[in-house]
PDB file of N, CA and C in Angstrom:
ATOM      1  N   LEU H   3     145.402  11.382 -37.309  1.00  0.00           N
ATOM      2  CA  LEU H   3     144.014  11.152 -36.956  1.00  0.00           C
ATOM      3  C   LEU H   3     143.939   9.957 -36.028  1.00  0.00           C
ATOM      4  N   GLY H   4     143.227  10.109 -34.952  1.00  0.00           N
ATOM      5  CA  GLY H   4     143.106   9.034 -33.984  1.00  0.00           C
ATOM      6  C   GLY H   4     144.023   9.198 -32.793  1.00  0.00           C
ATOM      7  N   LEU H   5     144.964  10.160 -32.877  1.00  0.00           N
ATOM      8  CA  LEU H   5     145.925  10.333 -31.783  1.00  0.00           C
ATOM      9  C   LEU H   5     145.553  11.462 -30.839  1.00  0.00           C
ATOM     10  N   SER H   6     144.919  12.507 -31.323  1.00  0.00           N
ATOM     11  CA  SER H   6     144.481  13.597 -30.458  1.00  0.00           C
ATOM     12  C   SER H   6     143.466  14.456 -31.197  1.00  0.00           C
ATOM     13  N   LYS H   7     142.883  15.391 -30.477  1.00  0.00           N
ATOM     14  CA  LYS H   7     141.892  16.278 -31.084  1.00  0.00           C
ATOM     15  C   LYS H   7     142.535  17.408 -31.877  1.00  0.00           C
ATOM     16  N   THR H   8     143.852  17.588 -31.741  1.00  0.00           N
ATOM     17  CA  THR H   8     144.513  18.714 -32.408  1.00  0.00           C
ATOM     18  C   THR H   8     145.669  18.311 -33.316  1.00  0.00           C
ATOM     19  N   ASP H   9     146.208  17.118 -33.172  1.00  0.00           N
ATOM     20  CA  ASP H   9     147.379  16.695 -33.941  1.00  0.00           C
ATOM     21  C   ASP H   9     146.958  15.793 -35.092  1.00  0.00           C
ATOM     22  N   TYR H  10     147.019  16.316 -36.313  1.00  0.00           N
ATOM     23  CA  TYR H  10     146.648  15.553 -37.498  1.00  0.00           C
ATOM     24  C   TYR H  10     147.861  15.219 -38.368  1.00  0.00           C
ATOM     25  N   SER H  11     149.055  15.353 -37.814  1.00  0.00           N
ATOM     26  CA  SER H  11     150.257  15.140 -38.612  1.00  0.00           C
ATOM     27  C   SER H  11     150.460  13.656 -38.923  1.00  0.00           C
ATOM     28  N   ASP H  12     151.136  13.394 -40.032  1.00  0.00           N
ATOM     29  CA  ASP H  12     151.435  12.029 -40.443  1.00  0.00           C
ATOM     30  C   ASP H  12     152.486  11.418 -39.531  1.00  0.00           C
ATOM     31  N   ARG H  13     152.458  10.095 -39.440  1.00  0.00           N
ATOM     32  CA  ARG H  13     153.438   9.351 -38.652  1.00  0.00           C
ATOM     33  C   ARG H  13     154.067   8.288 -39.547  1.00  0.00           C
ATOM     34  N   ASN H  14     155.346   8.035 -39.352  1.00  0.00           N
ATOM     35  CA  ASN H  14     156.043   7.006 -40.118  1.00  0.00           C
ATOM     36  C   ASN H  14     156.144   5.692 -39.363  1.00  0.00           C
ATOM     37  N   ARG H  15     155.707   5.688 -38.113  1.00  0.00           N
ATOM     38  CA  ARG H  15     155.778   4.486 -37.266  1.00  0.00           C
ATOM     39  C   ARG H  15     154.435   4.272 -36.578  1.00  0.00           C
ATOM     40  N   LEU H  16     154.193   3.035 -36.173  1.00  0.00           N
ATOM     41  CA  LEU H  16     152.973   2.733 -35.427  1.00  0.00           C
ATOM     42  C   LEU H  16     152.932   3.553 -34.144  1.00  0.00           C
ATOM     43  N   GLN H  17     151.754   3.964 -33.759  1.00  0.00           N
ATOM     44  CA  GLN H  17     151.556   4.780 -32.563  1.00  0.00           C
ATOM     45  C   GLN H  17     150.518   4.116 -31.663  1.00  0.00           C
ATOM     46  N   HIS H  18     150.708   4.226 -30.358  1.00  0.00           N
ATOM     47  CA  HIS H  18     149.685   3.784 -29.418  1.00  0.00           C
ATOM     48  C   HIS H  18     148.550   4.798 -29.432  1.00  0.00           C
ATOM     49  N   VAL H  19     147.343   4.321 -29.400  1.00  0.00           N
ATOM     50  CA  VAL H  19     146.174   5.191 -29.366  1.00  0.00           C
ATOM     51  C   VAL H  19     145.642   5.157 -27.942  1.00  0.00           C
ATOM     52  N   LYS H  20     145.866   6.235 -27.192  1.00  0.00           N
ATOM     53  CA  LYS H  20     145.566   6.207 -25.759  1.00  0.00           C
ATOM     54  C   LYS H  20     144.087   6.000 -25.464  1.00  0.00           C
ATOM     55  N   GLU H  21     143.184   6.403 -26.342  1.00  0.00           N
ATOM     56  CA  GLU H  21     141.758   6.177 -26.114  1.00  0.00           C
ATOM     57  C   GLU H  21     141.400   4.690 -26.139  1.00  0.00           C
ATOM     58  N   LEU H  22     142.261   3.871 -26.726  1.00  0.00           N
ATOM     59  CA  LEU H  22     142.007   2.429 -26.784  1.00  0.00           C
ATOM     60  C   LEU H  22     142.836   1.654 -25.752  1.00  0.00           C
ATOM     61  N   LYS H  23     143.566   2.365 -24.915  1.00  0.00           N
ATOM     62  CA  LYS H  23     144.392   1.713 -23.901  1.00  0.00           C
ATOM     63  C   LYS H  23     143.505   0.868 -22.983  1.00  0.00           C
ATOM     64  N   GLY H  24     143.958  -0.332 -22.712  1.00  0.00           N
ATOM     65  CA  GLY H  24     143.194  -1.241 -21.871  1.00  0.00           C
ATOM     66  C   GLY H  24     142.210  -2.098 -22.645  1.00  0.00           C
ATOM     67  N   SER H  25     142.075  -1.850 -23.928  1.00  0.00           N
ATOM     68  CA  SER H  25     141.190  -2.649 -24.774  1.00  0.00           C
ATOM     69  C   SER H  25     142.039  -3.528 -25.680  1.00  0.00           C
ATOM     70  N   PHE H  26     141.684  -4.785 -25.785  1.00  0.00           N
ATOM     71  CA  PHE H  26     142.341  -5.661 -26.744  1.00  0.00           C
ATOM     72  C   PHE H  26     141.555  -5.550 -28.043  1.00  0.00           C
ATOM     73  N   ILE H  27     142.182  -5.003 -29.073  1.00  0.00           N
ATOM     74  CA  ILE H  27     141.517  -4.787 -30.361  1.00  0.00           C
ATOM     75  C   ILE H  27     141.669  -6.045 -31.213  1.00  0.00           C
ATOM     76  N   SER H  28     140.532  -6.616 -31.596  1.00  0.00           N
ATOM     77  CA  SER H  28     140.539  -7.876 -32.339  1.00  0.00           C
ATOM     78  C   SER H  28     140.280  -7.703 -33.833  1.00  0.00           C
ATOM     79  N   ASN H  29     139.761  -6.533 -34.231  1.00  0.00           N
ATOM     80  CA  ASN H  29     139.450  -6.305 -35.641  1.00  0.00           C
ATOM     81  C   ASN H  29     139.549  -4.814 -35.944  1.00  0.00           C
ATOM     82  N   VAL H  30     140.170  -4.469 -37.065  1.00  0.00           N
ATOM     83  CA  VAL H  30     140.323  -3.079 -37.486  1.00  0.00           C
ATOM     84  C   VAL H  30     139.999  -2.994 -38.969  1.00  0.00           C
ATOM     85  N   SER H  31     139.384  -1.891 -39.367  1.00  0.00           N
ATOM     86  CA  SER H  31     139.121  -1.660 -40.776  1.00  0.00           C
ATOM     87  C   SER H  31     139.249  -0.164 -41.061  1.00  0.00           C
ATOM     88  N   CYS H  32     139.702   0.160 -42.253  1.00  0.00           N
ATOM     89  CA  CYS H  32     139.877   1.558 -42.649  1.00  0.00           C
ATOM     90  C   CYS H  32     139.114   1.837 -43.933  1.00  0.00           C
ATOM     91  N   GLY H  33     138.410   2.953 -43.938  1.00  0.00           N
ATOM     92  CA  GLY H  33     137.715   3.416 -45.131  1.00  0.00           C
ATOM     93  C   GLY H  33     138.522   4.528 -45.773  1.00  0.00           C
ATOM     94  N   ASN H  34     137.884   5.298 -46.622  1.00  0.00           N
ATOM     95  CA  ASN H  34     138.568   6.385 -47.298  1.00  0.00           C
ATOM     96  C   ASN H  34     139.033   7.461 -46.321  1.00  0.00           C
ATOM     97  N   THR H  35     138.158   7.883 -45.414  1.00  0.00           N
ATOM     98  CA  THR H  35     138.513   8.939 -44.455  1.00  0.00           C
ATOM     99  C   THR H  35     138.152   8.568 -43.022  1.00  0.00           C
ATOM    100  N   HIS H  36     137.843   7.311 -42.768  1.00  0.00           N
ATOM    101  CA  HIS H  36     137.421   6.897 -41.436  1.00  0.00           C
ATOM    102  C   HIS H  36     137.988   5.520 -41.109  1.00  0.00           C
ATOM    103  N   SER H  37     138.011   5.208 -39.821  1.00  0.00           N
ATOM    104  CA  SER H  37     138.516   3.924 -39.358  1.00  0.00           C
ATOM    105  C   SER H  37     137.608   3.378 -38.273  1.00  0.00           C
ATOM    106  N   ALA H  38     137.698   2.078 -38.043  1.00  0.00           N
ATOM    107  CA  ALA H  38     136.888   1.427 -37.015  1.00  0.00           C
ATOM    108  C   ALA H  38     137.706   0.326 -36.367  1.00  0.00           C
ATOM    109  N   ALA H  39     137.434   0.077 -35.100  1.00  0.00           N
ATOM    110  CA  ALA H  39     138.098  -0.987 -34.359  1.00  0.00           C
ATOM    111  C   ALA H  39     137.073  -1.675 -33.472  1.00  0.00           C
ATOM    112  N   VAL H  40     137.212  -2.992 -33.352  1.00  0.00           N
ATOM    113  CA  VAL H  40     136.339  -3.790 -32.491  1.00  0.00           C
ATOM    114  C   VAL H  40     137.196  -4.405 -31.403  1.00  0.00           C
ATOM    115  N   SER H  41     136.741  -4.270 -30.160  1.00  0.00           N
ATOM    116  CA  SER H  41     137.466  -4.877 -29.042  1.00  0.00           C
ATOM    117  C   SER H  41     136.990  -6.319 -28.848  1.00  0.00           C
ATOM    118  N   ASP H  42     137.802  -7.098 -28.138  1.00  0.00           N
ATOM    119  CA  ASP H  42     137.453  -8.499 -27.929  1.00  0.00           C
ATOM    120  C   ASP H  42     136.201  -8.677 -27.071  1.00  0.00           C
ATOM    121  N   ASP H  43     135.785  -7.630 -26.357  1.00  0.00           N
ATOM    122  CA  ASP H  43     134.551  -7.723 -25.570  1.00  0.00           C
ATOM    123  C   ASP H  43     133.350  -7.124 -26.316  1.00  0.00           C
ATOM    124  N   GLY H  44     133.487  -6.889 -27.636  1.00  0.00           N
ATOM    125  CA  GLY H  44     132.363  -6.509 -28.477  1.00  0.00           C
ATOM    126  C   GLY H  44     132.057  -5.036 -28.590  1.00  0.00           C
ATOM    127  N   ARG H  45     132.966  -4.171 -28.150  1.00  0.00           N
ATOM    128  CA  ARG H  45     132.738  -2.729 -28.287  1.00  0.00           C
ATOM    129  C   ARG H  45     133.257  -2.251 -29.635  1.00  0.00           C
ATOM    130  N   LEU H  46     132.553  -1.277 -30.225  1.00  0.00           N
ATOM    131  CA  LEU H  46     132.901  -0.719 -31.531  1.00  0.00           C
ATOM    132  C   LEU H  46     133.355   0.717 -31.358  1.00  0.00           C
ATOM    133  N   PHE H  47     134.546   1.029 -31.866  1.00  0.00           N
ATOM    134  CA  PHE H  47     135.103   2.375 -31.815  1.00  0.00           C
ATOM    135  C   PHE H  47     135.253   2.890 -33.235  1.00  0.00           C
ATOM    136  N   LEU H  48     134.880   4.148 -33.468  1.00  0.00           N
ATOM    137  CA  LEU H  48     134.948   4.757 -34.794  1.00  0.00           C
ATOM    138  C   LEU H  48     135.600   6.115 -34.701  1.00  0.00           C
ATOM    139  N   TRP H  49     136.303   6.508 -35.773  1.00  0.00           N
ATOM    140  CA  TRP H  49     136.899   7.841 -35.837  1.00  0.00           C
ATOM    141  C   TRP H  49     137.203   8.194 -37.280  1.00  0.00           C
ATOM    142  N   GLY H  50     137.346   9.487 -37.541  1.00  0.00           N
ATOM    143  CA  GLY H  50     137.669   9.970 -38.878  1.00  0.00           C
ATOM    144  C   GLY H  50     136.551  10.833 -39.439  1.00  0.00           C
ATOM    145  N   GLY H  51     136.511  10.921 -40.762  1.00  0.00           N
ATOM    146  CA  GLY H  51     135.517  11.734 -41.443  1.00  0.00           C
ATOM    147  C   GLY H  51     134.168  11.050 -41.503  1.00  0.00           C
ATOM    148  N   SER H  52     133.111  11.870 -41.503  1.00  0.00           N
ATOM    149  CA  SER H  52     131.760  11.311 -41.532  1.00  0.00           C
ATOM    150  C   SER H  52     130.817  12.182 -42.350  1.00  0.00           C
ATOM    151  N   ASN H  53     131.295  12.665 -43.492  1.00  0.00           N
ATOM    152  CA  ASN H  53     130.435  13.521 -44.307  1.00  0.00           C
ATOM    153  C   ASN H  53     129.258  12.767 -44.904  1.00  0.00           C
ATOM    154  N   SER H  54     129.308  11.437 -44.907  1.00  0.00           N
ATOM    155  CA  SER H  54     128.180  10.621 -45.361  1.00  0.00           C
ATOM    156  C   SER H  54     127.570   9.835 -44.203  1.00  0.00           C
ATOM    157  N   SER H  55     127.826  10.293 -42.984  1.00  0.00           N
ATOM    158  CA  SER H  55     127.328   9.650 -41.751  1.00  0.00           C
ATOM    159  C   SER H  55     127.868   8.238 -41.567  1.00  0.00           C
ATOM    160  N   GLN H  56     129.048   7.949 -42.133  1.00  0.00           N
ATOM    161  CA  GLN H  56     129.589   6.599 -42.051  1.00  0.00           C
ATOM    162  C   GLN H  56     130.036   6.198 -40.646  1.00  0.00           C
ATOM    163  N   LEU H  57     130.162   7.148 -39.725  1.00  0.00           N
ATOM    164  CA  LEU H  57     130.533   6.788 -38.364  1.00  0.00           C
ATOM    165  C   LEU H  57     129.337   6.324 -37.542  1.00  0.00           C
ATOM    166  N   GLY H  58     128.145   6.599 -38.016  1.00  0.00           N
ATOM    167  CA  GLY H  58     126.957   6.152 -37.303  1.00  0.00           C
ATOM    168  C   GLY H  58     126.495   7.080 -36.203  1.00  0.00           C
ATOM    169  N   PHE H  59     127.040   8.288 -36.142  1.00  0.00           N
ATOM    170  CA  PHE H  59     126.663   9.243 -35.103  1.00  0.00           C
ATOM    171  C   PHE H  59     125.538  10.176 -35.546  1.00  0.00           C
ATOM    172  N   GLY H  60     124.952   9.941 -36.715  1.00  0.00           N
ATOM    173  CA  GLY H  60     123.848  10.762 -37.189  1.00  0.00           C
ATOM    174  C   GLY H  60     124.286  11.807 -38.197  1.00  0.00           C
ATOM    175  N   GLN H  61     123.307  12.475 -38.785  1.00  0.00           N
ATOM    176  CA  GLN H  61     123.570  13.506 -39.780  1.00  0.00           C
ATOM    177  C   GLN H  61     123.471  14.880 -39.145  1.00  0.00           C
ATOM    178  N   PHE H  62     124.084  15.847 -39.786  1.00  0.00           N
ATOM    179  CA  PHE H  62     124.049  17.223 -39.326  1.00  0.00           C
ATOM    180  C   PHE H  62     123.151  18.024 -40.249  1.00  0.00           C
ATOM    181  N   SER H  63     122.330  18.879 -39.674  1.00  0.00           N
ATOM    182  CA  SER H  63     121.339  19.621 -40.460  1.00  0.00           C
ATOM    183  C   SER H  63     121.973  20.591 -41.449  1.00  0.00           C
ATOM    184  N   ASP H  64     123.192  21.071 -41.155  1.00  0.00           N
ATOM    185  CA  ASP H  64     123.804  22.041 -42.070  1.00  0.00           C
ATOM    186  C   ASP H  64     124.693  21.388 -43.125  1.00  0.00           C
ATOM    187  N   SER H  65     124.679  20.055 -43.196  1.00  0.00           N
ATOM    188  CA  SER H  65     125.427  19.281 -44.194  1.00  0.00           C
ATOM    189  C   SER H  65     126.933  19.525 -44.168  1.00  0.00           C
ATOM    190  N   ARG H  66     127.460  20.029 -43.076  1.00  0.00           N
ATOM    191  CA  ARG H  66     128.907  20.231 -42.987  1.00  0.00           C
ATOM    192  C   ARG H  66     129.607  18.885 -42.798  1.00  0.00           C
ATOM    193  N   GLU H  67     130.848  18.834 -43.187  1.00  0.00           N
ATOM    194  CA  GLU H  67     131.600  17.603 -42.987  1.00  0.00           C
ATOM    195  C   GLU H  67     131.967  17.488 -41.516  1.00  0.00           C
ATOM    196  N   TYR H  68     131.704  16.343 -40.955  1.00  0.00           N
ATOM    197  CA  TYR H  68     131.978  16.085 -39.553  1.00  0.00           C
ATOM    198  C   TYR H  68     133.223  15.223 -39.436  1.00  0.00           C
ATOM    199  N   CYS H  69     134.063  15.540 -38.481  1.00  0.00           N
ATOM    200  CA  CYS H  69     135.253  14.736 -38.224  1.00  0.00           C
ATOM    201  C   CYS H  69     135.329  14.430 -36.740  1.00  0.00           C
ATOM    202  N   CYS H  70     135.469  13.180 -36.420  1.00  0.00           N
ATOM    203  CA  CYS H  70     135.652  12.724 -35.051  1.00  0.00           C
ATOM    204  C   CYS H  70     137.125  12.301 -34.948  1.00  0.00           C
ATOM    205  N   PRO H  71     137.993  13.132 -34.360  1.00  0.00           N
ATOM    206  CA  PRO H  71     139.431  12.908 -34.434  1.00  0.00           C
ATOM    207  C   PRO H  71     139.980  11.793 -33.548  1.00  0.00           C
ATOM    208  N   ILE H  72     139.224  11.342 -32.564  1.00  0.00           N
ATOM    209  CA  ILE H  72     139.721  10.283 -31.686  1.00  0.00           C
ATOM    210  C   ILE H  72     138.718   9.133 -31.655  1.00  0.00           C
ATOM    211  N   PRO H  73     139.167   7.909 -31.409  1.00  0.00           N
ATOM    212  CA  PRO H  73     138.245   6.778 -31.346  1.00  0.00           C
ATOM    213  C   PRO H  73     137.137   7.022 -30.322  1.00  0.00           C
ATOM    214  N   THR H  74     135.907   6.866 -30.774  1.00  0.00           N
ATOM    215  CA  THR H  74     134.738   7.090 -29.936  1.00  0.00           C
ATOM    216  C   THR H  74     133.847   5.858 -30.026  1.00  0.00           C
ATOM    217  N   GLN H  75     133.414   5.380 -28.873  1.00  0.00           N
ATOM    218  CA  GLN H  75     132.590   4.177 -28.870  1.00  0.00           C
ATOM    219  C   GLN H  75     131.191   4.478 -29.381  1.00  0.00           C
ATOM    220  N   LEU H  76     130.717   3.622 -30.273  1.00  0.00           N
ATOM    221  CA  LEU H  76     129.353   3.696 -30.773  1.00  0.00           C
ATOM    222  C   LEU H  76     128.566   2.586 -30.096  1.00  0.00           C
ATOM    223  N   THR H  77     127.520   2.967 -29.384  1.00  0.00           N
ATOM    224  CA  THR H  77     126.668   1.988 -28.709  1.00  0.00           C
ATOM    225  C   THR H  77     125.423   1.765 -29.543  1.00  0.00           C
ATOM    226  N   ILE H  78     125.131   0.511 -29.807  1.00  0.00           N
ATOM    227  CA  ILE H  78     123.939   0.134 -30.550  1.00  0.00           C
ATOM    228  C   ILE H  78     123.042  -0.616 -29.569  1.00  0.00           C
ATOM    229  N   PRO H  79     121.971   0.013 -29.089  1.00  0.00           N
ATOM    230  CA  PRO H  79     121.170  -0.565 -28.008  1.00  0.00           C
ATOM    231  C   PRO H  79     120.686  -1.993 -28.239  1.00  0.00           C
ATOM    232  N   SER H  80     120.313  -2.342 -29.454  1.00  0.00           N
ATOM    233  CA  SER H  80     119.770  -3.674 -29.719  1.00  0.00           C
ATOM    234  C   SER H  80     120.849  -4.719 -29.974  1.00  0.00           C
ATOM    235  N   CYS H  81     122.104  -4.332 -29.903  1.00  0.00           N
ATOM    236  CA  CYS H  81     123.206  -5.242 -30.226  1.00  0.00           C
ATOM    237  C   CYS H  81     123.925  -5.678 -28.958  1.00  0.00           C
ATOM    238  N   LYS H  82     124.150  -6.975 -28.819  1.00  0.00           N
ATOM    239  CA  LYS H  82     124.821  -7.509 -27.634  1.00  0.00           C
ATOM    240  C   LYS H  82     126.340  -7.461 -27.746  1.00  0.00           C
ATOM    241  N   GLY H  83     126.848  -7.297 -28.939  1.00  0.00           N
ATOM    242  CA  GLY H  83     128.291  -7.237 -29.133  1.00  0.00           C
ATOM    243  C   GLY H  83     128.653  -7.315 -30.603  1.00  0.00           C
ATOM    244  N   ILE H  84     129.689  -6.590 -30.965  1.00  0.00           N
ATOM    245  CA  ILE H  84     130.171  -6.562 -32.341  1.00  0.00           C
ATOM    246  C   ILE H  84     131.299  -7.583 -32.472  1.00  0.00           C
ATOM    247  N   ILE H  85     131.348  -8.268 -33.584  1.00  0.00           N
ATOM    248  CA  ILE H  85     132.417  -9.246 -33.833  1.00  0.00           C
ATOM    249  C   ILE H  85     133.407  -8.712 -34.852  1.00  0.00           C
ATOM    250  N   ARG H  86     132.881  -8.158 -35.961  1.00  0.00           N
ATOM    251  CA  ARG H  86     133.734  -7.645 -37.023  1.00  0.00           C
ATOM    252  C   ARG H  86     133.149  -6.354 -37.577  1.00  0.00           C
ATOM    253  N   VAL H  87     134.027  -5.568 -38.186  1.00  0.00           N
ATOM    254  CA  VAL H  87     133.588  -4.355 -38.853  1.00  0.00           C
ATOM    255  C   VAL H  87     134.309  -4.260 -40.186  1.00  0.00           C
ATOM    256  N   SER H  88     133.650  -3.667 -41.174  1.00  0.00           N
ATOM    257  CA  SER H  88     134.239  -3.482 -42.481  1.00  0.00           C
ATOM    258  C   SER H  88     133.893  -2.087 -42.987  1.00  0.00           C
ATOM    259  N   CYS H  89     134.914  -1.305 -43.271  1.00  0.00           N
ATOM    260  CA  CYS H  89     134.700   0.054 -43.787  1.00  0.00           C
ATOM    261  C   CYS H  89     134.962   0.063 -45.285  1.00  0.00           C
ATOM    262  N   GLY H  90     134.207   0.884 -45.984  1.00  0.00           N
ATOM    263  CA  GLY H  90     134.417   1.068 -47.415  1.00  0.00           C
ATOM    264  C   GLY H  90     134.706   2.512 -47.711  1.00  0.00           C
ATOM    265  N   PHE H  91     134.532   2.917 -48.942  1.00  0.00           N
ATOM    266  CA  PHE H  91     134.832   4.285 -49.325  1.00  0.00           C
ATOM    267  C   PHE H  91     134.017   5.281 -48.522  1.00  0.00           C
ATOM    268  N   SER H  92     132.710   5.090 -48.462  1.00  0.00           N
ATOM    269  CA  SER H  92     131.875   6.021 -47.688  1.00  0.00           C
ATOM    270  C   SER H  92     130.829   5.277 -46.867  1.00  0.00           C
ATOM    271  N   HIS H  93     131.152   4.071 -46.429  1.00  0.00           N
ATOM    272  CA  HIS H  93     130.236   3.322 -45.556  1.00  0.00           C
ATOM    273  C   HIS H  93     131.032   2.604 -44.481  1.00  0.00           C
TER     274      HIS H  93
END
């Protein structure tokens, strides 16, 4: 998860995440089925499961489990920059 839209296989070694290439990641947090990363310039990237809307991309009307397989930037219009992120079991 986080490496491509089709490859969900486990890895035994650290992997470069090409969607984050060129970004210096200053903070990372992992939840039960989702992860988040903050870049040094205040951008927030999220990926993983979102059956409880924990990625912040909204809810789905059919209540299906949503999965965002690659890091995707979440823009919060009223926010000038993110400093830290903390993921929990379903938040």
